Amino acid sequence: MATSSPKKSSSNAARPPQAVKFSRRTSSGRVVSLSRDDDIDISGDLSNQNDYINYTVLMPPTPDNQPGRVEEEGGESGPAMGAKLDRRVSIMNSANNRSMLLRSQTGDFDHNRWLFESKARYGIGNAFWQEDDENQYGTDGGVTMSDFMDKPWKPLTRKVKVPPGVLSPYRLLIVIRLVALFLFLAWRWQNPNPDAIWLWVLSTVCECWFAFSWLLDILPKLNPINRATDLAALRDKFEQASPSNPTGRSDLPGVDVFVSTADPEKEPPLVTANTILSILAADYPVEKLACYISDDGGAILTFEAMAEAVRFAEAWVPFCRKHAIEPRNPDSYFSLKTDPTKNKKRPDFVKDRRWIKREYDEFKVRINGLPESIRKRSEMHNSKEAMKEKRLAKEKNGGSLPPDFKVEKATWMADGTHWPGTWHNPTADHSKGDHAGILQVMSKVPESEPVLGQPDERKLDFTGVDIRIPMFSYVSREKRPGYDHNKKAGAMNALVRASAILSNGPFILNLDCDHYVYNSLAIREGMCFMMDRGGDRICYIQFPQRFEGIDPSDRYANHNTVFFDGSMRALDGLQGPVYVGTGCMFRRYALYGFHPPRASEYSGMFGRIKSQAPIIRAQPESEEDESQPLNVHPDLDLPRKFGNSTMFTESIAVAEFQGRPLADHASVKNGRPPGALLAPRPPLDAPTVAEAVAVISCWYEDKTDWGGKIGWIYGSVTEDVVTGYRMHNRGWRSIYCVTKRDAFRGTAPINLTDRLHQVLRWATGSVEIFFSRNNPLLATRRLKFLQRIAYLNVGFYPFTSLFLVTYCFLPALSLFSGQFIVQGLNVAFLFYLLIISLTLTFLSLLEVKWSGIALEEWWRNEQFWVIGGTSAHLVAVIQGLLKVIAGIEISFTLTSKSAGDDEDDIYADLYVVKWTSLFILPLTIIVVNLVAVVIAVSRTIYSVIPQWNKLFGGLFFSFWVLAHMYPFAKGLMGRRGRVPTIVYVWSGLVSITVSLLWISISPPDGNTASAGGGSVQV
């Protein structure tokens, strides 16, 4: 504020006039001078309108411009004014200076203007701290610059809600479509078709089931959410120097990574080795990371391939750290089509990349040559052993060989000893189902401090680069005849026990052998959720599955984006996504079957009443425990029988404590103190490794809770879904972690036969869940209502195939009979059909909007839903019923991870037609509908009175079926339309059978044979 200044008295004549004068306006409206001149009064009118030179700037009252005694207007002193100023300044001189500075601005004066208009004296704050004048502001109470530099507590994750402009119309359309479906089904039941009552009953029953199935699928999607992580905050909390962590070492918990494989022929060792290399090179503290591979086949080929991978990792891992390589799977990295030098700043990158590429090529040659090398080595040792055995046999038999003389052909290791696992020529104690347990620590526990490389480290300059690699162990559990080894679930539980003895990481990440780490920060992303406030209630973090090698059109919906980007995001807004078998980070303590530290129960209508769940105490172990209350759900009964390993039992409490979030804020419950995980991991010794071998024996699980309450759950081919369901049933929650860069990538079968067999296994597991104690209808009250609906849909969806197959034949039956599902295409039917179709279309568009999937992906998913529903799902229902009723066990073969034989075409496997019985029903549906279309069109054209309305209705639904079956028909044609002979044979047989059958049922009469023009009825 500036005003003109009046003329001054003669007392100031000796001093030159001041151009700018500073003053302060008091609370009473008077102006007090802050310049060396006498006080001025500008309360009157301006003395000179043209005086633009001399003016006064009014300053706000702050502590550094308040004189000890102020002379008021007219030369009189103002003790009252001085008292007011003293009271204002007394705030800065109070005893509680620290709390004053850490609070926001007061109402007495403006801190921002004070710091800005302080005549080049900035005062105190987190931008500048003037040490020599700190007492001027009353800071002698111990406040320093460091008090302002302490960073505030920050959460590691946050929710990103779907915009209301998308979510609100989405929910509204669900309600509208639900009402329309109810009115439509009521109209259908009230308006039967007396001309074809059987057609009306079949169609109406199918439509009622479809409405129920749609309701089960759509209700869990009412609350989709997204999440984001803060990796910078994670580093600040756990890897920065602090009073509790003076050295700045990592305070993050340990992570054990599990990789499972079973057959080196279907799961090539080179693919598995690349997965292991991507894990060992992950961006996570080396001393906190451990990797385990479960070879359930006990193959020496996998064993030696892993040994080669560990040796190559000694160069690959430091190279990735030095140049920040992404992805850290060598095969995927060297196959990138982009410029490898992009964003690379080190001048030696090109030289290093050229050298490591040559090393990787040699590594691949060694891996590919292992089968031949093992065979030659075994033949050499076997021939030597045969000569020794023959000589000894002759000596014992008087110089001649006994008639029953025979030498076993063993498989030999590189050190000249027998391979304890499966031999190439299986014998007793050396076959896939009968071999000893094997545990080999191939890379030792790394040092607790970084080990920096040298300029000539393995011919690369690794100066200043940490050259350590994480601990890696090969595990093949013991197998013996007469024991139920429980397939993959049993192998994973063996890894849980062995890893608890060796490393005991409080978190477990499990991957398939063909799913590699595509984002080196993926483990840190998951750890943000586990270590955040409330993370102690999270049982697992599920990452979406992403696939490579899929044909560009995604003919068979292999990407499955509707499920991974739609359904799973929606479940994240409830109690969490389901566990889908790979790409999942578990809390070890939750896998052991324990309850979360805090849980809620949901009761009342639709589970709207929420209450705190009671704490269930552990009961002592006994054979007949009668102290357990009868009203406690079986899933809430705490585990007690972990086996006879004392070392394993003692590791449980350690894993629980180390998995707690950091107690760095008052709102963090059940936390651990900072710096509790800084102690280095002790090196492994012989007794520890011997104990780890003991816990993977085939007899260890006898009379224990393993597979029932502990670890992966047995009894289902989809053990992943059941394991996640049990955790949710105890009150745990899960998180869906979608990263900007895909966390993991894998392969999926692009061949139609392999894809259908994969879907068959999933659907069979769902049927088993429905007929087991894991049915969500029997769940505890700790499972949310909509989460219960989601799990109910998992068990129900295969049964939709019964109605879908019937509905796919209805258009053909309608065309054959000349009737339709309704008596006529009247306005009511068409109106309902339009409303239901439009609402479904708009719902799909909005779902595409909030999930990020493409319309083409949504359509591919709809097509394969019909293809799978009319083939694999129906067979799964039949197999499930056979298992429940007749006790017939179901066995499945591994899905092949290898590509087609044509190396020039990466999609060669897409065109391979492998005939399977799953093709019969979809092929029958296609042929029957085509024959029906031809017969109906011909009959209508040559009829005396053509019924065009019924023809159009039947044609519409028939073309709907054929449009959904198009990818299946295209898959049968193979490459360039080369249809296998069996397809022609089967199509001809079906066509002839259907035509003859219809002629016998409804023979043509004379009226339909005569041509004539009739009136058109629409």
Coordinates of N, CA and C in Angstrom, one line a residue, residues 609-799:
I609 N -24.3 -56.1 8.5 CA -23.9 -55.8 9.9 C -22.5 -56.3 10.1
K610 N -21.6 -55.4 10.4 CA -20.2 -55.7 10.6 C -19.8 -55.6 12.1
S611 N -19.1 -56.7 12.6 CA -18.7 -56.7 14.0 C -17.3 -57.3 14.1
Q612 N -16.7 -57.1 15.2 CA -15.4 -57.6 15.4 C -15.4 -59.1 15.7
A613 N -14.6 -59.8 15.0 CA -14.6 -61.3 15.1 C -13.9 -61.7 16.4
P614 N -14.4 -62.7 17.1 CA -13.8 -63.1 18.4 C -12.5 -63.8 18.1
I615 N -11.6 -63.7 19.1 CA -10.3 -64.4 19.0 C -10.4 -65.8 19.4
I616 N -10.0 -66.7 18.6 CA -10.0 -68.2 18.9 C -8.6 -68.6 19.3
R617 N -8.6 -69.1 20.5 CA -7.3 -69.5 21.1 C -6.9 -70.9 20.6
A618 N -5.6 -71.1 20.6 CA -5.1 -72.4 20.1 C -5.3 -73.4 21.2
Q619 N -5.7 -74.6 20.8 CA -5.9 -75.7 21.7 C -4.6 -76.6 21.7
P620 N -4.4 -77.3 22.8 CA -3.2 -78.2 22.9 C -3.4 -79.4 21.9
E621 N -2.3 -79.8 21.4 CA -2.3 -80.9 20.5 C -2.7 -82.2 21.2
S622 N -3.7 -82.9 20.7 CA -4.1 -84.2 21.2 C -4.8 -85.0 20.1
E623 N -4.9 -86.3 20.4 CA -5.5 -87.1 19.4 C -7.0 -86.9 19.3
E624 N -7.6 -86.8 20.5 CA -9.1 -86.6 20.6 C -9.3 -85.3 21.4
D625 N -9.5 -84.2 20.7 CA -9.7 -83.0 21.4 C -11.2 -82.7 21.6
E626 N -11.6 -82.8 22.8 CA -13.0 -82.5 23.1 C -13.3 -81.1 23.6
S627 N -12.2 -80.4 23.8 CA -12.4 -79.0 24.3 C -12.8 -78.0 23.3
Q628 N -12.7 -78.4 22.0 CA -13.0 -77.5 20.9 C -14.5 -77.2 20.9
P629 N -15.0 -76.0 20.9 CA -16.4 -75.7 20.8 C -17.0 -76.3 19.5
L630 N -18.2 -76.8 19.6 CA -18.9 -77.5 18.5 C -19.3 -76.5 17.4
N631 N -19.5 -75.2 17.9 CA -20.0 -74.2 16.9 C -18.9 -73.5 16.1
V632 N -17.7 -73.9 16.3 CA -16.6 -73.3 15.6 C -16.5 -73.9 14.2
H633 N -16.4 -73.1 13.2 CA -16.3 -73.6 11.8 C -15.0 -74.3 11.7
P634 N -15.0 -75.4 10.9 CA -13.7 -76.1 10.7 C -12.6 -75.3 10.2
D635 N -12.8 -74.3 9.3 CA -11.8 -73.5 8.8 C -11.2 -72.6 9.8
L636 N -11.9 -72.3 10.9 CA -11.4 -71.5 12.0 C -10.7 -72.2 13.1
D637 N -10.6 -73.5 13.0 CA -9.8 -74.3 13.9 C -8.3 -74.1 13.6
L638 N -7.6 -73.7 14.6 CA -6.2 -73.4 14.4 C -5.4 -74.6 14.2
P639 N -4.3 -74.6 13.4 CA -3.5 -75.7 13.1 C -2.6 -76.1 14.4
R640 N -2.4 -77.3 14.6 CA -1.6 -77.8 15.7 C -0.5 -78.8 15.4
K641 N -0.7 -79.5 14.3 CA 0.2 -80.6 13.9 C 1.1 -80.2 12.8
F642 N 2.3 -79.6 13.0 CA 3.2 -79.2 12.0 C 4.2 -80.2 11.6
G643 N 4.3 -81.3 12.3 CA 5.3 -82.3 12.1 C 6.3 -82.4 13.3
N644 N 7.2 -83.3 13.2 CA 8.1 -83.5 14.3 C 9.5 -82.7 14.2
S645 N 9.5 -81.7 13.4 CA 10.7 -80.9 13.3 C 10.7 -79.7 14.3
T646 N 11.5 -79.8 15.3 CA 11.6 -78.7 16.2 C 12.1 -77.4 15.6
M647 N 13.1 -77.5 14.7 CA 13.6 -76.4 14.0 C 12.6 -75.7 13.2
F648 N 11.7 -76.4 12.5 CA 10.6 -75.8 11.8 C 9.6 -75.1 12.7
T649 N 9.2 -75.8 13.8 CA 8.3 -75.2 14.7 C 8.8 -73.9 15.3
E650 N 10.0 -73.8 15.6 CA 10.6 -72.6 16.1 C 10.7 -71.4 15.1
S651 N 10.7 -71.8 13.8 CA 10.8 -70.8 12.8 C 9.4 -70.0 12.6
I652 N 8.3 -70.6 13.1 CA 7.0 -70.0 12.8 C 6.9 -68.6 13.4
A653 N 7.3 -68.5 14.7 CA 7.2 -67.2 15.4 C 8.1 -66.2 14.8
V654 N 9.3 -66.6 14.4 CA 10.2 -65.7 13.8 C 9.7 -65.1 12.5
A655 N 9.0 -66.0 11.7 CA 8.5 -65.5 10.4 C 7.3 -64.6 10.6
E656 N 6.5 -64.8 11.7 CA 5.4 -63.9 12.0 C 5.9 -62.6 12.4
F657 N 6.9 -62.5 13.2 CA 7.4 -61.2 13.7 C 8.1 -60.4 12.6
Q658 N 8.9 -61.1 11.8 CA 9.6 -60.4 10.7 C 8.6 -59.9 9.6
G659 N 7.5 -60.5 9.5 CA 6.5 -60.1 8.5 C 5.6 -58.9 8.9
R660 N 5.8 -58.4 10.1 CA 5.0 -57.3 10.5 C 5.4 -56.0 9.8
P661 N 4.5 -55.1 9.6 CA 4.9 -53.8 9.1 C 5.7 -53.0 10.1
L662 N 6.3 -51.9 9.7 CA 7.2 -51.1 10.5 C 6.3 -50.2 11.4
A663 N 6.6 -50.2 12.7 CA 5.8 -49.5 13.7 C 6.4 -48.1 13.8
D664 N 6.3 -47.3 12.7 CA 6.8 -45.9 12.6 C 5.7 -44.9 12.8
H665 N 4.5 -45.3 13.1 CA 3.4 -44.3 13.3 C 2.4 -44.9 14.3
A666 N 1.7 -44.0 15.0 CA 0.8 -44.4 16.0 C -0.3 -45.2 15.5
S667 N -0.7 -45.0 14.2 CA -1.8 -45.8 13.6 C -1.4 -47.2 13.1
V668 N -0.2 -47.5 13.1 CA 0.3 -48.8 12.7 C 0.1 -49.8 13.8
K669 N -0.8 -50.8 13.6 CA -1.0 -51.8 14.7 C -0.2 -53.0 14.4
N670 N 0.1 -53.7 15.4 CA 0.9 -55.0 15.3 C 2.1 -54.8 14.5
G671 N 2.9 -53.8 14.8 CA 4.1 -53.5 14.0 C 5.3 -54.0 14.8
R672 N 6.5 -53.9 14.1 CA 7.8 -54.3 14.6 C 8.6 -53.0 14.7
P673 N 9.6 -52.9 15.7 CA 10.4 -51.7 15.8 C 11.3 -51.6 14.6
P674 N 11.6 -50.4 14.2 CA 12.6 -50.1 13.1 C 14.0 -50.7 13.5
G675 N 14.6 -51.3 12.5 CA 16.0 -51.8 12.7 C 16.0 -53.2 13.2
A676 N 14.8 -53.9 13.3 CA 14.8 -55.2 13.9 C 15.3 -56.3 12.9
L677 N 15.5 -56.0 11.6 CA 15.9 -57.0 10.6 C 17.2 -56.6 10.0
L678 N 18.1 -56.0 10.8 CA 19.4 -55.6 10.3 C 20.5 -56.6 10.6
A679 N 20.2 -57.6 11.4 CA 21.2 -58.6 11.7 C 21.4 -59.5 10.5
P680 N 22.7 -59.8 10.2 CA 22.9 -60.6 9.0 C 22.5 -62.1 9.2
R681 N 22.1 -62.7 8.1 CA 21.7 -64.1 8.2 C 22.8 -65.0 8.4
P682 N 22.7 -66.0 9.4 CA 23.8 -66.9 9.7 C 24.1 -67.8 8.5
P683 N 25.3 -68.2 8.3 CA 25.6 -69.1 7.2 C 25.0 -70.5 7.5
L684 N 24.8 -71.3 6.4 CA 24.3 -72.6 6.6 C 25.4 -73.6 7.0
D685 N 24.9 -74.5 7.9 CA 25.8 -75.6 8.3 C 25.2 -76.9 8.0
A686 N 26.0 -78.0 8.2 CA 25.5 -79.3 7.8 C 24.3 -79.8 8.6
P687 N 24.1 -79.6 9.9 CA 22.9 -80.0 10.5 C 21.6 -79.3 10.0
T688 N 21.8 -78.0 9.6 CA 20.6 -77.3 9.1 C 20.2 -77.9 7.8
V689 N 21.1 -78.1 6.9 CA 20.8 -78.7 5.6 C 20.2 -80.1 5.8
A690 N 20.7 -80.9 6.7 CA 20.2 -82.2 7.0 C 18.8 -82.2 7.5
E691 N 18.5 -81.2 8.3 CA 17.1 -81.0 8.8 C 16.2 -80.6 7.6
A692 N 16.7 -79.8 6.7 CA 15.9 -79.4 5.5 C 15.6 -80.6 4.6
V693 N 16.6 -81.6 4.5 CA 16.3 -82.8 3.7 C 15.3 -83.7 4.4
A694 N 15.3 -83.7 5.8 CA 14.3 -84.5 6.5 C 12.9 -84.0 6.3
V695 N 12.7 -82.7 6.2 CA 11.3 -82.2 6.2 C 10.7 -82.4 4.8
I696 N 11.5 -82.8 3.8 CA 10.9 -83.0 2.4 C 10.7 -84.5 2.2
S697 N 10.9 -85.3 3.2 CA 10.6 -86.8 3.1 C 9.2 -87.0 2.9
C698 N 8.8 -88.2 2.3 CA 7.4 -88.5 2.0 C 6.6 -88.8 3.2
W699 N 7.3 -89.2 4.3 CA 6.5 -89.6 5.5 C 6.3 -88.4 6.5
Y700 N 6.9 -87.3 6.2 CA 6.8 -86.2 7.2 C 5.4 -85.7 7.4
E701 N 4.6 -85.7 6.4 CA 3.2 -85.2 6.5 C 2.2 -86.2 7.2
D702 N 2.7 -87.4 7.5 CA 1.8 -88.3 8.1 C 1.3 -87.8 9.5
K703 N 0.0 -87.9 9.7 CA -0.7 -87.4 10.9 C -0.4 -86.0 11.3
T704 N -0.4 -85.1 10.3 CA -0.2 -83.7 10.4 C -1.3 -83.0 9.7
D705 N -1.3 -81.7 9.9 CA -2.4 -80.8 9.3 C -2.0 -80.3 7.9
W706 N -0.8 -80.8 7.4 CA -0.4 -80.3 6.1 C -1.4 -80.7 5.0
G707 N -1.8 -79.7 4.2 CA -2.7 -80.0 3.1 C -4.2 -79.9 3.5
G708 N -4.4 -79.9 4.9 CA -5.8 -79.7 5.4 C -6.0 -78.3 5.9
K709 N -5.1 -77.9 6.8 CA -5.1 -76.6 7.4 C -3.9 -75.8 7.1
I710 N -2.8 -76.4 6.8 CA -1.5 -75.8 6.6 C -1.1 -75.9 5.1
G711 N -0.6 -74.8 4.6 CA 0.0 -74.8 3.3 C -1.0 -74.8 2.2
W712 N -0.6 -75.3 1.0 CA -1.5 -75.5 -0.1 C -2.5 -76.7 0.2
I713 N -3.7 -76.5 -0.1 CA -4.8 -77.4 0.3 C -4.8 -78.5 -0.7
Y714 N -5.0 -79.8 -0.2 CA -5.1 -81.0 -1.1 C -6.5 -81.3 -1.4
G715 N -6.7 -82.1 -2.4 CA -8.0 -82.7 -2.8 C -8.7 -82.0 -4.0
S716 N -8.0 -81.1 -4.7 CA -8.6 -80.5 -5.9 C -7.5 -80.3 -6.9
V717 N -7.9 -80.4 -8.2 CA -6.9 -80.1 -9.2 C -6.6 -78.6 -9.3
T718 N -7.5 -77.8 -8.8 CA -7.3 -76.3 -8.7 C -7.0 -76.0 -7.2
E719 N -5.9 -76.4 -6.8 CA -5.5 -76.2 -5.4 C -5.3 -74.7 -5.1
D720 N -5.0 -73.9 -6.1 CA -4.8 -72.5 -5.9 C -6.0 -71.8 -5.4
V721 N -7.2 -72.0 -6.1 CA -8.4 -71.4 -5.7 C -8.8 -71.8 -4.3
V722 N -8.7 -73.1 -4.0 CA -9.1 -73.6 -2.6 C -8.2 -72.9 -1.6
T723 N -6.9 -72.8 -1.8 CA -6.0 -72.3 -0.8 C -6.3 -70.8 -0.6
G724 N -6.6 -70.0 -1.6 CA -7.0 -68.7 -1.4 C -8.3 -68.5 -0.7
Y725 N -9.2 -69.4 -1.0 CA -10.6 -69.4 -0.4 C -10.4 -69.7 1.1
R726 N -9.6 -70.6 1.5 CA -9.5 -70.9 3.0 C -8.9 -69.7 3.7
M727 N -8.0 -69.0 3.1 CA -7.5 -67.8 3.8 C -8.5 -66.7 3.9
H728 N -9.3 -66.5 2.9 CA -10.4 -65.5 3.0 C -11.4 -65.9 4.0
N729 N -11.6 -67.2 4.1 CA -12.6 -67.7 5.0 C -12.2 -67.5 6.5
R730 N -10.9 -67.4 6.7 CA -10.4 -67.1 8.1 C -10.4 -65.6 8.4
G731 N -10.7 -64.8 7.5 CA -10.8 -63.4 7.7 C -9.7 -62.6 7.1
W732 N -8.7 -63.2 6.5 CA -7.6 -62.5 5.8 C -8.2 -61.8 4.6
R733 N -7.5 -60.8 4.1 CA -7.8 -60.2 2.8 C -6.6 -60.2 1.9
S734 N -6.9 -60.1 0.6 CA -5.8 -60.1 -0.4 C -5.9 -58.8 -1.2
I735 N -4.8 -58.5 -2.0 CA -4.6 -57.3 -2.7 C -4.3 -57.7 -4.2
Y736 N -4.8 -56.9 -5.1 CA -4.5 -57.0 -6.5 C -3.5 -55.9 -6.9
C737 N -2.3 -56.3 -7.3 CA -1.3 -55.3 -7.6 C -1.0 -55.3 -9.1
V738 N -1.5 -54.2 -9.7 CA -1.3 -54.0 -11.1 C -0.3 -52.9 -11.3
T739 N 0.9 -53.3 -11.8 CA 2.0 -52.3 -11.9 C 2.0 -51.7 -13.3
K740 N 2.6 -50.5 -13.4 CA 2.7 -49.9 -14.7 C 3.4 -50.7 -15.7
R741 N 4.5 -51.2 -15.3 CA 5.3 -52.2 -16.2 C 4.9 -53.6 -15.6
D742 N 4.5 -54.5 -16.5 CA 4.1 -55.8 -16.1 C 5.0 -56.4 -15.2
A743 N 4.5 -57.0 -14.1 CA 5.4 -57.6 -13.0 C 6.0 -58.9 -13.5
F744 N 5.2 -59.7 -14.1 CA 5.7 -61.0 -14.6 C 5.0 -61.3 -15.9
R745 N 5.8 -62.1 -16.7 CA 5.2 -62.5 -18.0 C 5.5 -64.0 -18.2
G746 N 4.6 -64.7 -18.9 CA 4.8 -66.1 -19.1 C 4.3 -66.5 -20.5
T747 N 4.1 -67.8 -20.7 CA 3.6 -68.3 -21.9 C 2.2 -69.0 -21.7
A748 N 1.5 -69.1 -22.7 CA 0.1 -69.7 -22.7 C 0.0 -70.6 -23.9
P749 N -0.8 -71.7 -23.8 CA -0.9 -72.5 -25.0 C -1.8 -71.8 -26.0
I750 N -1.3 -71.7 -27.2 CA -2.1 -71.0 -28.3 C -2.7 -72.1 -29.2
N751 N -2.4 -73.3 -29.0 CA -3.1 -74.4 -29.8 C -4.4 -74.7 -29.2
L752 N -5.4 -74.9 -30.1 CA -6.8 -75.1 -29.6 C -7.0 -76.3 -28.7
T753 N -6.3 -77.4 -29.0 CA -6.4 -78.6 -28.1 C -5.9 -78.3 -26.7
D754 N -4.7 -77.7 -26.7 CA -4.0 -77.5 -25.4 C -4.8 -76.5 -24.6
R755 N -5.4 -75.5 -25.3 CA -6.2 -74.5 -24.6 C -7.4 -75.1 -24.0
L756 N -8.1 -75.9 -24.7 CA -9.3 -76.6 -24.2 C -9.0 -77.5 -23.1
H757 N -7.9 -78.2 -23.1 CA -7.5 -79.1 -22.0 C -7.2 -78.2 -20.8
Q758 N -6.6 -77.1 -21.0 CA -6.3 -76.2 -19.8 C -7.6 -75.7 -19.2
V759 N -8.6 -75.3 -20.0 CA -9.9 -74.9 -19.5 C -10.6 -76.1 -18.8
L760 N -10.4 -77.3 -19.4 CA -11.0 -78.4 -18.8 C -10.5 -78.7 -17.3
R761 N -9.2 -78.5 -17.1 CA -8.7 -78.7 -15.8 C -9.3 -77.7 -14.8
W762 N -9.3 -76.4 -15.3 CA -9.9 -75.3 -14.4 C -11.3 -75.6 -14.0
A763 N -12.1 -76.0 -15.1 CA -13.5 -76.2 -14.8 C -13.8 -77.5 -13.9
T764 N -13.0 -78.5 -14.1 CA -13.1 -79.7 -13.3 C -12.8 -79.3 -11.8
G765 N -11.8 -78.5 -11.6 CA -11.5 -78.1 -10.2 C -12.7 -77.3 -9.6
S766 N -13.3 -76.5 -10.4 CA -14.5 -75.7 -9.9 C -15.6 -76.6 -9.6
V767 N -15.9 -77.7 -10.3 CA -16.9 -78.6 -10.0 C -16.6 -79.4 -8.7
E768 N -15.3 -79.7 -8.5 CA -14.9 -80.3 -7.2 C -15.1 -79.4 -6.1
I769 N -14.8 -78.1 -6.2 CA -15.1 -77.1 -5.2 C -16.6 -77.1 -4.8
F770 N -17.4 -77.1 -5.8 CA -18.9 -77.0 -5.6 C -19.4 -78.2 -4.8
F771 N -18.8 -79.4 -5.0 CA -19.3 -80.6 -4.3 C -18.4 -80.9 -3.1
S772 N -17.6 -80.0 -2.6 CA -16.8 -80.3 -1.4 C -17.1 -79.4 -0.3
R773 N -16.4 -79.5 0.8 CA -16.7 -78.6 2.0 C -16.2 -77.2 1.7
N774 N -15.5 -77.0 0.6 CA -15.1 -75.6 0.2 C -16.1 -74.8 -0.5
N775 N -17.3 -75.4 -0.6 CA -18.4 -74.6 -1.2 C -18.7 -73.3 -0.4
P776 N -18.7 -72.2 -1.0 CA -18.9 -70.9 -0.3 C -20.2 -70.8 0.5
L777 N -21.2 -71.7 0.1 CA -22.4 -71.7 0.9 C -22.2 -72.1 2.3
L778 N -21.1 -72.8 2.5 CA -20.8 -73.3 3.9 C -19.7 -72.4 4.5
A779 N -19.4 -71.3 4.0 CA -18.3 -70.4 4.5 C -18.7 -69.8 5.9
T780 N -17.6 -69.3 6.5 CA -17.8 -68.6 7.8 C -18.4 -67.2 7.6
R781 N -18.7 -66.6 8.7 CA -19.3 -65.2 8.6 C -18.2 -64.2 8.4
R782 N -16.9 -64.6 8.4 CA -15.8 -63.7 8.1 C -15.7 -63.4 6.6
L783 N -16.4 -64.1 5.8 CA -16.4 -63.9 4.3 C -17.5 -62.9 3.9
K784 N -17.1 -61.9 3.3 CA -18.1 -60.9 2.9 C -19.1 -61.4 1.9
F785 N -20.3 -60.8 1.9 CA -21.4 -61.3 1.1 C -21.0 -61.4 -0.4
L786 N -20.5 -60.3 -0.9 CA -20.2 -60.3 -2.3 C -19.0 -61.1 -2.6
Q787 N -18.1 -61.3 -1.7 CA -17.0 -62.2 -1.9 C -17.5 -63.6 -1.9
R788 N -18.5 -63.9 -1.1 CA -19.1 -65.2 -1.1 C -19.8 -65.5 -2.5
I789 N -20.4 -64.5 -3.0 CA -21.0 -64.6 -4.4 C -20.0 -64.9 -5.4
A790 N -18.8 -64.2 -5.3 CA -17.8 -64.4 -6.3 C -17.3 -65.9 -6.3
Y791 N -17.0 -66.4 -5.1 CA -16.6 -67.8 -5.0 C -17.7 -68.7 -5.4
L792 N -19.0 -68.4 -5.1 CA -20.1 -69.2 -5.6 C -20.1 -69.3 -7.1
N793 N -19.8 -68.2 -7.8 CA -19.7 -68.2 -9.2 C -18.6 -69.1 -9.7
V794 N -17.5 -69.1 -9.0 CA -16.4 -70.0 -9.4 C -16.8 -71.5 -9.4
G795 N -17.7 -71.9 -8.5 CA -18.1 -73.2 -8.5 C -19.3 -73.5 -9.4
F796 N -20.0 -72.4 -9.7 CA -21.3 -72.6 -10.5 C -21.1 -72.6 -12.0
Y797 N -20.0 -71.8 -12.5 CA -20.0 -71.5 -13.9 C -19.9 -72.7 -14.8
P798 N -19.2 -73.8 -14.4 CA -19.2 -75.0 -15.4 C -20.6 -75.5 -15.6
F799 N -21.6 -75.4 -14.7 CA -22.9 -76.0 -14.9 C -23.7 -75.2 -15.9

